[in-house]
XYZ file of C-alpha atoms in Angstrom:
670
model
C -7.680 20.395 38.223
C -8.805 19.870 34.638
C -8.937 23.244 32.964
C -11.110 21.934 30.152
C -13.985 21.463 32.625
C -14.301 25.288 32.923
C -16.816 26.286 30.183
C -15.188 29.670 29.430
C -11.744 28.139 28.992
C -13.082 25.233 26.989
C -14.792 27.728 24.691
C -11.570 29.734 24.460
C -9.607 26.655 23.461
C -12.212 25.753 20.881
C -12.116 29.231 19.321
C -8.335 29.176 19.264
C -8.260 25.810 17.506
C -6.087 24.325 20.253
C -8.465 22.024 22.073
C -6.673 19.016 20.656
C -3.240 20.005 19.285
C -1.012 17.388 17.682
C 1.713 15.787 19.774
C 4.339 17.360 17.534
C 2.831 20.851 17.899
C 2.423 20.441 21.669
C 6.066 19.451 22.009
C 7.252 22.433 19.973
C 4.965 24.779 21.954
C 6.322 23.427 25.209
C 9.958 23.720 24.123
C 9.482 27.316 22.899
C 7.553 28.337 26.038
C 10.164 26.706 28.287
C 12.799 28.984 26.765
C 10.622 32.104 27.448
C 9.519 31.089 30.957
C 12.455 32.746 32.846
C 11.875 36.046 31.006
C 8.158 35.933 31.854
C 8.818 35.590 35.575
C 11.597 38.208 35.533
C 9.173 40.724 33.947
C 6.575 39.973 36.609
C 9.056 40.265 39.486
C 10.718 43.542 38.285
C 7.447 45.318 37.475
C 5.807 44.134 40.718
C 8.718 45.301 42.854
C 8.722 48.708 41.111
C 5.021 49.313 41.774
C 5.235 48.012 45.338
C 8.071 50.436 46.193
C 6.093 53.456 44.951
C 3.166 52.499 47.223
C 5.083 51.826 50.442
C 3.812 54.312 53.002
C 0.655 55.128 51.109
C -0.989 51.684 50.859
C -1.527 49.245 53.723
C 1.564 47.184 54.547
C -0.054 43.887 53.660
C -0.993 45.281 50.223
C 2.250 47.129 49.482
C 4.616 44.553 50.995
C 3.147 41.150 51.923
C 1.138 40.477 48.762
C 3.913 41.430 46.283
C 6.432 39.432 48.315
C 4.150 36.372 48.089
C 3.589 36.840 44.353
C 7.318 37.273 43.703
C 8.032 34.184 45.850
C 5.714 32.130 43.645
C 7.566 33.404 40.562
C 10.943 32.593 42.150
C 9.804 29.047 42.989
C 8.694 28.583 39.415
C 12.117 29.796 38.277
C 13.866 27.376 40.640
C 11.717 24.507 39.344
C 12.642 25.493 35.777
C 16.358 25.556 36.586
C 16.169 22.142 38.280
C 14.436 20.597 35.270
C 16.965 22.153 32.920
C 19.801 20.408 34.740
C 18.093 17.020 34.399
C 17.581 17.452 30.651
C 15.558 14.275 30.315
C 13.161 13.764 27.428
C 9.486 14.041 28.328
C 6.781 11.857 26.876
C 3.853 13.336 24.968
C 1.579 12.637 27.931
C 3.945 14.438 30.328
C 4.149 17.442 28.020
C 0.350 17.596 27.736
C 0.031 17.454 31.543
C 2.555 20.273 32.035
C 0.869 22.411 29.407
C -2.442 22.026 31.239
C -0.762 22.929 34.529
C 0.844 25.980 32.912
C -2.516 27.150 31.581
C -4.029 26.890 35.055
C -1.112 28.775 36.637
C -1.296 31.529 34.005
C -4.971 31.955 34.748
C -4.472 31.982 38.503
C -1.470 34.352 38.401
C -3.272 36.630 35.937
C -6.207 36.960 38.293
C -3.945 37.546 41.330
C -1.699 40.174 39.721
C -4.671 41.985 38.139
C -6.584 42.023 41.412
C -3.513 43.258 43.295
C -2.868 46.034 40.764
C -6.448 47.306 40.808
C -6.471 47.092 44.626
C -3.516 49.540 44.752
C -5.310 52.144 42.591
C -7.170 53.969 45.421
C -3.904 54.686 47.247
C -1.408 57.331 46.274
C -1.564 60.469 44.149
C -2.299 60.859 40.454
C 1.214 59.815 39.493
C 0.883 56.601 41.536
C -2.433 55.831 39.838
C -0.927 56.364 36.401
C 1.958 54.096 37.482
C -0.575 51.343 38.288
C -2.141 51.708 34.843
C 1.299 51.692 33.230
C 2.330 48.647 35.298
C -0.698 46.624 34.296
C -0.496 47.520 30.597
C 3.231 47.038 30.122
C 3.256 43.827 32.159
C 0.443 42.207 30.215
C 2.050 43.188 26.898
C 5.407 41.688 27.952
C 3.807 38.522 29.294
C 1.597 38.036 26.232
C 4.640 38.182 23.950
C 6.397 35.629 26.184
C 3.352 33.367 25.762
C 3.013 33.752 21.971
C 3.894 30.067 21.352
C 1.105 28.937 23.697
C -1.871 30.653 22.099
C -4.462 29.516 24.626
C -2.422 30.853 27.568
C -1.788 34.194 25.810
C -5.454 34.681 24.964
C -6.489 33.679 28.472
C -4.068 36.154 30.067
C -5.196 38.914 27.665
C -8.826 38.336 28.587
C -8.120 38.157 32.346
C -6.118 41.426 32.413
C -7.376 43.635 29.580
C -11.122 43.268 30.125
C -11.124 44.196 33.858
C -8.455 46.858 33.208
C -10.477 48.546 30.455
C -13.743 48.427 32.384
C -12.134 49.636 35.632
C -10.400 52.669 34.144
C -13.291 53.483 31.836
C -15.493 53.859 34.910
C -13.087 56.303 36.653
C -14.491 59.210 34.512
C -10.867 60.426 34.296
C -10.206 61.461 30.729
C -6.524 60.423 30.864
C -7.254 57.058 32.399
C -10.179 56.487 30.042
C -7.855 57.233 27.123
C -5.314 54.791 28.551
C -8.054 52.136 28.863
C -9.193 52.678 25.276
C -5.612 52.647 24.068
C -4.929 49.436 25.995
C -8.006 47.805 24.511
C -6.958 48.673 20.938
C -3.410 47.466 21.607
C -4.830 44.231 23.022
C -6.903 43.692 19.862
C -3.804 44.291 17.732
C -1.784 41.896 19.906
C -4.455 39.227 19.539
C -4.426 39.591 15.739
C -0.605 39.446 15.691
C -0.725 36.497 18.078
C -3.164 34.535 15.910
C -1.165 35.269 12.744
C 2.119 34.347 14.408
C 0.670 31.174 15.854
C -0.637 30.061 12.468
C 2.818 30.584 10.985
C 4.357 28.758 13.929
C 1.961 25.814 13.530
C 2.651 25.702 9.787
C 6.383 25.773 10.447
C 6.022 22.873 12.883
C 3.920 20.951 10.374
C 6.431 21.740 7.636
C 9.251 20.466 9.835
C 7.242 17.347 10.649
C 6.553 16.759 6.953
C 10.221 17.316 6.154
C 11.256 14.774 8.790
C 8.645 12.356 7.452
C 10.043 12.791 3.927
C 13.574 12.370 5.242
C 12.490 9.214 7.079
C 10.866 7.922 3.903
C 13.977 8.741 1.891
C 16.081 6.983 4.520
C 13.750 3.975 4.372
C 13.937 3.910 0.578
C 17.709 4.307 0.772
C 17.948 1.406 3.201
C 15.597 -0.612 1.006
C 17.692 0.145 -2.074
C 20.824 -0.706 -0.134
C 19.187 -3.951 0.939
C 18.206 -4.770 -2.643
C 21.708 -3.882 -3.819
C 23.464 -5.919 -1.146
C 21.118 -8.810 -0.306
C 20.093 -11.820 -2.335
C 16.299 -11.748 -2.661
C 15.896 -15.541 -2.742
C 18.008 -16.601 0.234
C 18.166 -13.414 2.304
C 21.959 -13.727 2.424
C 24.371 -10.962 1.412
C 24.935 -11.017 -2.344
C 28.092 -11.116 -4.442
C 28.501 -7.330 -4.422
C 28.402 -7.088 -0.647
C 30.614 -10.158 -0.243
C 33.438 -8.704 -2.305
C 32.921 -5.288 -0.720
C 33.464 -6.813 2.717
C 36.357 -8.908 1.420
C 38.124 -5.855 0.016
C 37.641 -4.014 3.311
C 38.652 -7.082 5.286
C 42.205 -7.599 4.091
C 44.637 -5.170 5.784
C 47.323 -4.581 3.175
C 49.411 -2.296 5.398
C 49.150 -4.209 8.666
C 51.298 -7.340 8.563
C 50.605 -8.062 12.245
C 46.827 -8.231 11.804
C 44.765 -11.239 12.820
C 44.230 -13.941 10.245
C 41.139 -14.151 8.074
C 39.662 -16.890 5.949
C 37.815 -16.813 2.635
C 35.699 -19.730 1.523
C 33.737 -20.795 -1.546
C 30.875 -23.281 -1.126
C 29.278 -25.230 -3.959
C 26.232 -27.522 -3.758
C 27.027 -30.996 -5.108
C 24.120 -32.461 -7.060
C 22.127 -29.223 -7.305
C 22.136 -29.278 -11.091
C 20.566 -32.717 -11.068
C 17.770 -31.546 -8.761
C 17.185 -28.522 -10.966
C 16.980 -30.654 -14.113
C 14.900 -33.495 -12.690
C 12.442 -31.550 -10.546
C 12.427 -28.109 -12.172
C 13.545 -24.616 -11.228
C 10.884 -24.281 -8.520
C 12.478 -27.182 -6.657
C 15.898 -25.661 -7.260
C 14.766 -22.331 -5.815
C 13.289 -24.100 -2.798
C 16.590 -25.914 -2.191
C 18.549 -22.658 -2.504
C 16.152 -20.899 -0.144
C 16.446 -23.665 2.450
C 20.234 -23.806 2.026
C 20.337 -20.035 2.546
C 18.348 -20.362 5.794
C 20.717 -23.034 7.065
C 23.752 -20.936 6.209
C 22.195 -17.800 7.697
C 21.748 -19.688 10.981
C 25.525 -20.254 11.036
C 26.357 -16.575 10.459
C 27.646 -14.477 13.322
C 29.489 -11.275 14.240
C 32.723 -12.673 12.785
C 31.180 -14.942 10.125
C 29.597 -13.749 6.877
C 27.930 -16.153 4.465
C 26.784 -14.848 1.082
C 25.265 -16.137 -2.136
C 27.631 -15.472 -5.020
C 25.310 -16.762 -7.738
C 23.622 -20.002 -8.800
C 24.428 -22.664 -6.226
C 27.695 -21.028 -5.171
C 28.098 -19.340 -1.787
C 30.875 -17.291 -0.217
C 32.267 -17.419 3.317
C 34.243 -14.791 5.269
C 35.641 -15.522 8.736
C 37.199 -12.627 10.654
C 39.627 -12.721 13.584
C 40.644 -16.310 12.986
C 42.943 -17.531 15.755
C 42.843 -21.297 15.253
C 42.645 -23.391 12.082
C 40.650 -25.963 14.034
C 37.950 -23.323 14.448
C 37.808 -23.080 10.669
C 37.598 -26.850 10.281
C 34.754 -27.067 12.807
C 32.800 -24.351 11.028
C 33.368 -25.977 7.631
C 32.227 -29.319 9.017
C 29.105 -27.703 10.502
C 28.289 -26.114 7.128
C 28.741 -29.422 5.288
C 26.529 -31.226 7.802
C 23.851 -28.533 7.561
C 23.798 -28.694 3.761
C 23.756 -32.512 3.796
C 20.457 -32.712 5.686
C 17.567 -33.816 3.413
C 15.432 -31.276 1.558
C 11.717 -31.865 1.053
C 9.883 -30.842 -2.119
C 6.263 -31.837 -2.795
C 6.608 -34.998 -0.741
C 9.930 -35.974 -2.335
C 13.139 -36.087 -0.299
C 16.036 -34.434 -2.123
C 19.630 -35.113 -1.173
C 22.771 -33.150 -1.951
C 25.956 -32.062 -0.250
C 28.217 -29.057 -0.103
C 31.917 -28.884 -0.936
C 34.006 -26.066 0.538
C 37.297 -24.531 -0.519
C 39.076 -22.263 1.976
C 42.050 -19.915 1.897
C 43.569 -18.313 5.002
C 45.180 -14.859 5.086
C 48.101 -14.438 4.759
C 49.228 -18.040 4.082
C 46.659 -18.582 1.357
C 47.087 -15.178 -0.291
C 47.832 -11.557 0.534
C 45.248 -9.815 -1.662
C 41.482 -10.287 -1.988
C 41.865 -11.609 -5.532
C 44.499 -14.133 -4.478
C 42.471 -15.325 -1.504
C 39.315 -15.831 -3.525
C 41.166 -17.455 -6.421
C 42.937 -19.867 -4.077
C 39.694 -20.639 -2.208
C 38.099 -21.382 -5.576
C 40.956 -23.694 -6.471
C 40.607 -25.443 -3.101
C 36.904 -25.899 -3.933
C 37.830 -27.419 -7.289
C 40.180 -29.782 -5.474
C 37.470 -30.659 -2.925
C 34.905 -31.441 -5.633
C 37.453 -33.591 -7.434
C 38.889 -35.508 -4.482
C 36.620 -35.152 -1.439
C 33.171 -34.151 -2.614
C 30.992 -33.054 0.275
C 34.004 -32.093 2.410
C 36.368 -29.175 2.995
C 39.790 -28.383 1.564
C 42.086 -25.663 2.911
C 44.449 -24.153 0.366
C 48.032 -25.217 1.097
C 51.536 -24.978 -0.319
C 50.859 -28.222 -2.153
C 47.942 -26.587 -3.946
C 50.123 -23.576 -4.693
C 52.648 -25.887 -6.340
C 49.821 -27.447 -8.353
C 48.640 -24.035 -9.470
C 52.137 -23.152 -10.650
C 52.321 -26.484 -12.420
C 48.934 -25.951 -14.018
C 50.057 -22.465 -15.044
C 53.135 -23.893 -16.754
C 51.011 -26.503 -18.522
C 48.519 -23.849 -19.621
C 51.233 -21.637 -21.086
C 52.814 -24.580 -22.871
C 49.407 -25.688 -24.144
C 48.583 -22.227 -25.459
C 51.820 -22.090 -27.442
C 51.836 -25.742 -28.497
C 51.638 -27.016 -32.061
C 48.755 -29.363 -31.216
C 48.813 -31.166 -34.568
C 52.441 -32.025 -34.082
C 52.599 -32.588 -30.331
C 49.275 -34.362 -29.717
C 48.791 -38.043 -30.509
C 46.285 -40.834 -29.898
C 46.816 -44.208 -28.297
C 44.186 -46.932 -28.580
C 43.137 -49.533 -26.041
C 41.014 -52.542 -27.029
C 37.538 -53.257 -25.670
C 36.983 -57.011 -25.616
C 34.004 -59.344 -25.718
C 35.206 -62.075 -23.341
C 32.506 -64.506 -24.481
C 33.834 -64.609 -28.052
C 37.434 -63.582 -27.315
C 37.037 -60.799 -29.897
C 38.037 -57.144 -29.897
C 34.877 -55.200 -30.672
C 36.221 -51.631 -30.515
C 39.009 -49.356 -29.288
C 39.058 -46.368 -26.950
C 41.058 -43.398 -28.239
C 43.246 -41.942 -25.477
C 44.953 -38.544 -25.859
C 48.693 -38.213 -25.331
C 50.791 -35.027 -25.302
C 54.546 -34.787 -25.553
C 55.579 -31.152 -25.055
C 59.046 -30.083 -26.258
C 59.200 -27.918 -23.098
C 57.593 -30.109 -20.429
C 58.052 -33.543 -21.930
C 55.267 -36.108 -21.564
C 52.273 -34.551 -19.763
C 49.625 -36.934 -18.316
C 46.080 -36.580 -19.724
C 44.772 -36.185 -16.178
C 46.618 -32.852 -16.091
C 46.422 -31.345 -19.556
C 42.737 -32.196 -20.054
C 41.845 -30.404 -16.806
C 43.997 -27.420 -17.762
C 42.416 -27.305 -21.222
C 38.955 -27.257 -19.669
C 39.776 -24.577 -17.104
C 41.525 -22.380 -19.700
C 38.803 -22.910 -22.369
C 41.216 -24.574 -24.781
C 39.288 -27.830 -24.748
C 37.286 -27.143 -27.917
C 40.429 -26.686 -29.995
C 42.005 -29.740 -28.388
C 38.917 -31.892 -29.034
C 38.801 -30.884 -32.693
C 42.492 -31.690 -33.189
C 42.176 -35.112 -31.523
C 38.928 -36.024 -33.295
C 40.506 -35.067 -36.604
C 43.404 -37.435 -35.894
C 41.010 -40.214 -34.867
C 38.973 -39.816 -38.066
C 42.058 -39.903 -40.277
C 43.357 -43.032 -38.518
C 39.961 -44.707 -38.828
C 39.763 -43.937 -42.513
C 43.250 -45.326 -43.115
C 42.698 -48.473 -41.006
C 40.463 -51.480 -41.183
C 36.895 -50.690 -42.202
C 35.347 -52.697 -39.384
C 37.326 -51.003 -36.580
C 35.187 -49.003 -34.186
C 36.480 -46.225 -31.920
C 35.273 -44.676 -28.671
C 36.098 -40.977 -28.323
C 35.793 -38.943 -25.106
C 33.950 -35.623 -25.067
C 34.313 -32.943 -22.392
C 31.424 -31.372 -20.516
C 32.325 -28.100 -22.241
C 32.022 -29.763 -25.644
C 28.457 -30.769 -24.821
C 27.655 -27.342 -23.395
C 28.634 -25.468 -26.566
C 26.253 -25.827 -29.551
C 28.809 -24.159 -31.824
C 31.595 -26.543 -30.819
C 29.270 -29.523 -31.267
C 28.230 -28.352 -34.724
C 31.892 -28.137 -35.764
C 32.486 -31.732 -34.582
C 29.460 -32.998 -36.508
C 30.673 -31.162 -39.614
C 34.117 -32.802 -39.255
C 32.558 -36.269 -39.110
C 30.425 -35.659 -42.185
C 33.393 -34.424 -44.191
C 35.722 -37.227 -43.040
C 34.146 -40.015 -45.034
C 34.055 -42.230 -41.924
C 30.730 -43.910 -41.205
C 29.313 -42.259 -38.018
C 28.169 -45.638 -36.686
C 31.854 -46.600 -36.242
C 32.133 -43.848 -33.589
C 31.077 -44.066 -29.952
C 31.173 -40.833 -27.987
C 31.880 -41.295 -24.299
C 30.612 -38.720 -21.786
C 30.946 -38.773 -18.004
C 28.076 -38.527 -15.570
C 29.442 -35.189 -14.337
C 29.491 -33.790 -17.876
C 25.831 -34.721 -18.318
C 24.666 -33.440 -14.956
C 26.378 -30.035 -15.359
C 23.672 -29.006 -17.841
C 21.342 -31.923 -18.412
C 19.022 -30.269 -20.947
C 21.879 -29.070 -23.160
C 23.717 -32.386 -22.806
C 20.552 -34.255 -23.774
C 20.143 -32.131 -26.917
C 23.818 -32.543 -27.826
C 23.738 -36.332 -27.429
C 20.526 -36.543 -29.454
C 22.233 -34.637 -32.271
C 25.150 -37.104 -32.248
C 22.730 -40.017 -32.080
C 20.782 -38.626 -35.047
C 24.058 -38.414 -36.939
C 24.433 -42.177 -36.480
C 27.075 -42.280 -33.701
C 26.742 -44.353 -30.540
C 26.650 -42.866 -27.024
C 28.320 -44.294 -23.930
C 28.018 -43.098 -20.316
C 31.518 -43.288 -18.827
C 32.626 -43.693 -15.184
C 29.160 -44.828 -14.170
C 28.585 -45.048 -10.422
C 30.798 -42.130 -9.383
C 28.439 -39.268 -10.214
C 24.851 -38.315 -9.501
C 22.897 -39.831 -12.369
C 19.588 -41.453 -11.578
C 17.486 -44.027 -13.403
C 15.270 -41.231 -14.715
C 18.342 -39.387 -15.983
C 19.645 -42.484 -17.795
C 16.211 -43.203 -19.242
C 16.046 -39.737 -20.838
C 19.440 -39.986 -22.551
C 19.990 -41.680 -25.955
C 22.509 -44.182 -24.557
C 23.872 -47.327 -26.193
C 26.206 -48.474 -23.437
C 27.312 -47.830 -19.869
C 30.911 -48.111 -18.694
C 31.367 -49.125 -15.054
C 34.037 -47.077 -13.313
C 37.300 -48.897 -12.511
C 37.028 -47.934 -8.825
C 34.553 -50.820 -8.361
C 36.902 -53.357 -9.959
C 40.140 -52.911 -7.983
C 39.058 -55.074 -5.034
C 36.092 -56.882 -6.533
C 37.591 -60.263 -5.643
C 37.254 -59.523 -1.900
C 34.738 -56.714 -1.687
C 31.183 -58.033 -1.519
C 29.740 -54.532 -1.787
C 31.588 -53.866 -5.031
C 30.307 -57.157 -6.474
C 26.720 -56.234 -5.532
C 27.064 -52.844 -7.191
C 28.456 -54.329 -10.404
C 25.734 -57.006 -10.441
C 23.071 -54.299 -10.047
C 24.523 -52.241 -12.893
C 24.654 -55.295 -15.168
C 20.995 -56.066 -14.397
C 20.094 -52.424 -15.029
C 21.796 -52.471 -18.422
C 19.988 -55.662 -19.396
C 16.614 -54.220 -18.421
C 17.339 -51.069 -20.464
C 18.863 -53.018 -23.401
C 22.215 -51.273 -22.951
C 25.668 -52.728 -23.393
C 27.728 -52.842 -20.192
C 31.505 -52.293 -20.366
C 33.740 -52.982 -17.358
C 36.817 -50.726 -17.140
C 40.114 -51.314 -15.353
C 40.332 -55.108 -15.592
C 43.913 -56.124 -14.749
C 43.990 -59.757 -13.604
C 42.538 -63.126 -14.666
C 40.920 -63.421 -11.226
C 38.991 -60.212 -11.845
C 37.877 -61.520 -15.231
C 36.570 -64.697 -13.628
C 34.591 -62.843 -10.935
C 33.149 -60.453 -13.518
C 32.093 -63.304 -15.779
C 30.268 -64.896 -12.869
C 28.444 -61.581 -12.345
C 27.259 -61.657 -15.961
C 29.775 -59.217 -17.453
C 30.676 -59.846 -21.097
C 32.488 -56.725 -22.377
C 35.669 -55.580 -20.625
C 38.592 -53.205 -21.001
C 41.901 -52.974 -19.195
C 45.593 -53.810 -19.194
C 44.754 -57.493 -18.866
C 43.652 -57.372 -22.519
C 46.078 -54.810 -23.891
C 47.875 -51.597 -23.114
C 47.079 -48.377 -24.997
C 49.224 -48.302 -28.118
C 49.960 -45.745 -30.817
C 48.354 -46.415 -34.198
C 51.395 -46.014 -36.401
C 51.297 -49.237 -38.440
C 50.261 -49.713 -42.036
C 46.972 -51.242 -41.093
C 45.886 -48.506 -38.721
C 43.485 -49.990 -36.214
C 43.274 -53.495 -37.721
C 42.517 -55.601 -34.598
C 43.800 -58.780 -36.281
C 47.343 -57.429 -36.633
C 47.720 -54.777 -33.915
C 46.591 -56.562 -30.728
C 47.057 -60.045 -29.343
C 44.186 -60.915 -27.005
C 45.579 -64.307 -26.173
C 46.388 -62.651 -22.827
C 42.751 -63.322 -22.040
C 43.816 -66.918 -21.610
C 45.921 -65.866 -18.609
C 49.029 -64.023 -19.824
C 48.198 -60.407 -19.018
C 50.082 -57.285 -18.025
C 49.991 -56.311 -14.376
C 50.741 -52.626 -14.972
C 48.152 -50.063 -13.823
C 45.834 -48.372 -16.277
C 46.755 -44.866 -17.356
């Protein structure tokens, strides 16, 4: 039965403003009414039993016994239904609540009519006291029930109308002054109850709305909090966790007081060749590559694997509950393969790779700082020795770190002017059998460590930011030797990537050259491909400044880095030096010969001089000559030698290049 189809009730609901209550209000009404429902039925049962007892013997049995028993049975069934539903305690949907509220409204109307009819039917039986009892029963019962129904305004108003109107009319027509007074009194009380009911219901509805608004504000605050947390802990470009979250998880990951805990691994990932893409194609292409790399890494994340962007093209890796090192190797390999897949930008295919350094707890470190530092060192080792692969920090690396630490301390306390020296190796034109210049090579003899190889102390100087001081000391020595030696002697001097990256350091070097009295065109500054690619724009500006000064520029170790034809074309180069790795087996390696031939042709087309490094045997000289090479350097022509003679760098007195005729040293280059 749809109560809203009854015109009177539909009008009642409309007047009460409850024809279409909100889902939130309906739920609160239902919950409040459900708590009052047992009291409502208890009131009905107690009052009905009391009236029925006073009319036994005076009213017909069916009216004094059967009808009240039936009415009380209905109330008891409703109570049993309520108790059964309370035990289930399942959450109702809004539709279910609306259906039950409609059913309740119908039952209230039906029960109101039945109890009112029964009470008025008892009035003719019994004495005056019994009649007053009926009036008292009806008035007190309706008041109690209305207050139990205060949260359901429509039901309370309906019950008031069903009981009070017939009650007032019935007793007003008895012409009994007492009963007429009771009827009038009941009518006034009913009006007061209705006013109280309407006021209470408005406050109740406002309270519900206020609670709903408060929850909505709390939900919005929670959403904003989660959004702020997301912004604070996620990288906006890649969608990966950011540096803050990475180190937060790392600090929580390492159990300092649980030596028996499962092993963990920390990794640092760096994109090889990203700087070149950024410089050649612009930051938009760089962002696209980072975004795609982030998606690929995110696909490899899991419950025990966290990948994060630490900044730039560097990413972090955390692996929890590590039980097998092979598992770590497989994951690292999968990451490298994912990063190696081509990237597409505006129709161009971009290629790069990813190098990974890893440290395992507790072998690779017992604190977060140690683990990350060792993973970073393993990354440095990977980029130096196995670019595009993985390196797991080991005891060997730990020994290297200690060794590097010793070198750094000795370097920091060294008297560089006294301990540093320069050796010079000739660069020969094999077509004229003439030395055309010398390469200045740094040497360090520490009173604590003894002779330290350049491959070690240069790296330590760069990592400890001592390279600028070291470069200035060595260039000062080179300039003094050049000024004291033969006027025609030319010198090649190596610059670090950090020297190019620092405008202040570069300005100091230029100032030294100007004050030295040495013609700048006698100097050739050699820079590696890696040094240029690290910050191409800054390197380009630095090399242009040296070129403007009058010095020559040479690209060293060509073929081992990431430089492209476009990159070479944009640099103010005078010569290219082919890395010695292509020369070692050039007599038997067809691929190496093809590479060297291609580089020689490239240099000719760009009007650049081509210098071949690492030449050690006459057979290599012969093969290189056949490939069109004219300028060479290596132990076949002369070992690096200290410039301590009277004539400084005079090539006519310091070096004998007759070895070119076939009598050459077979020692390895250093």
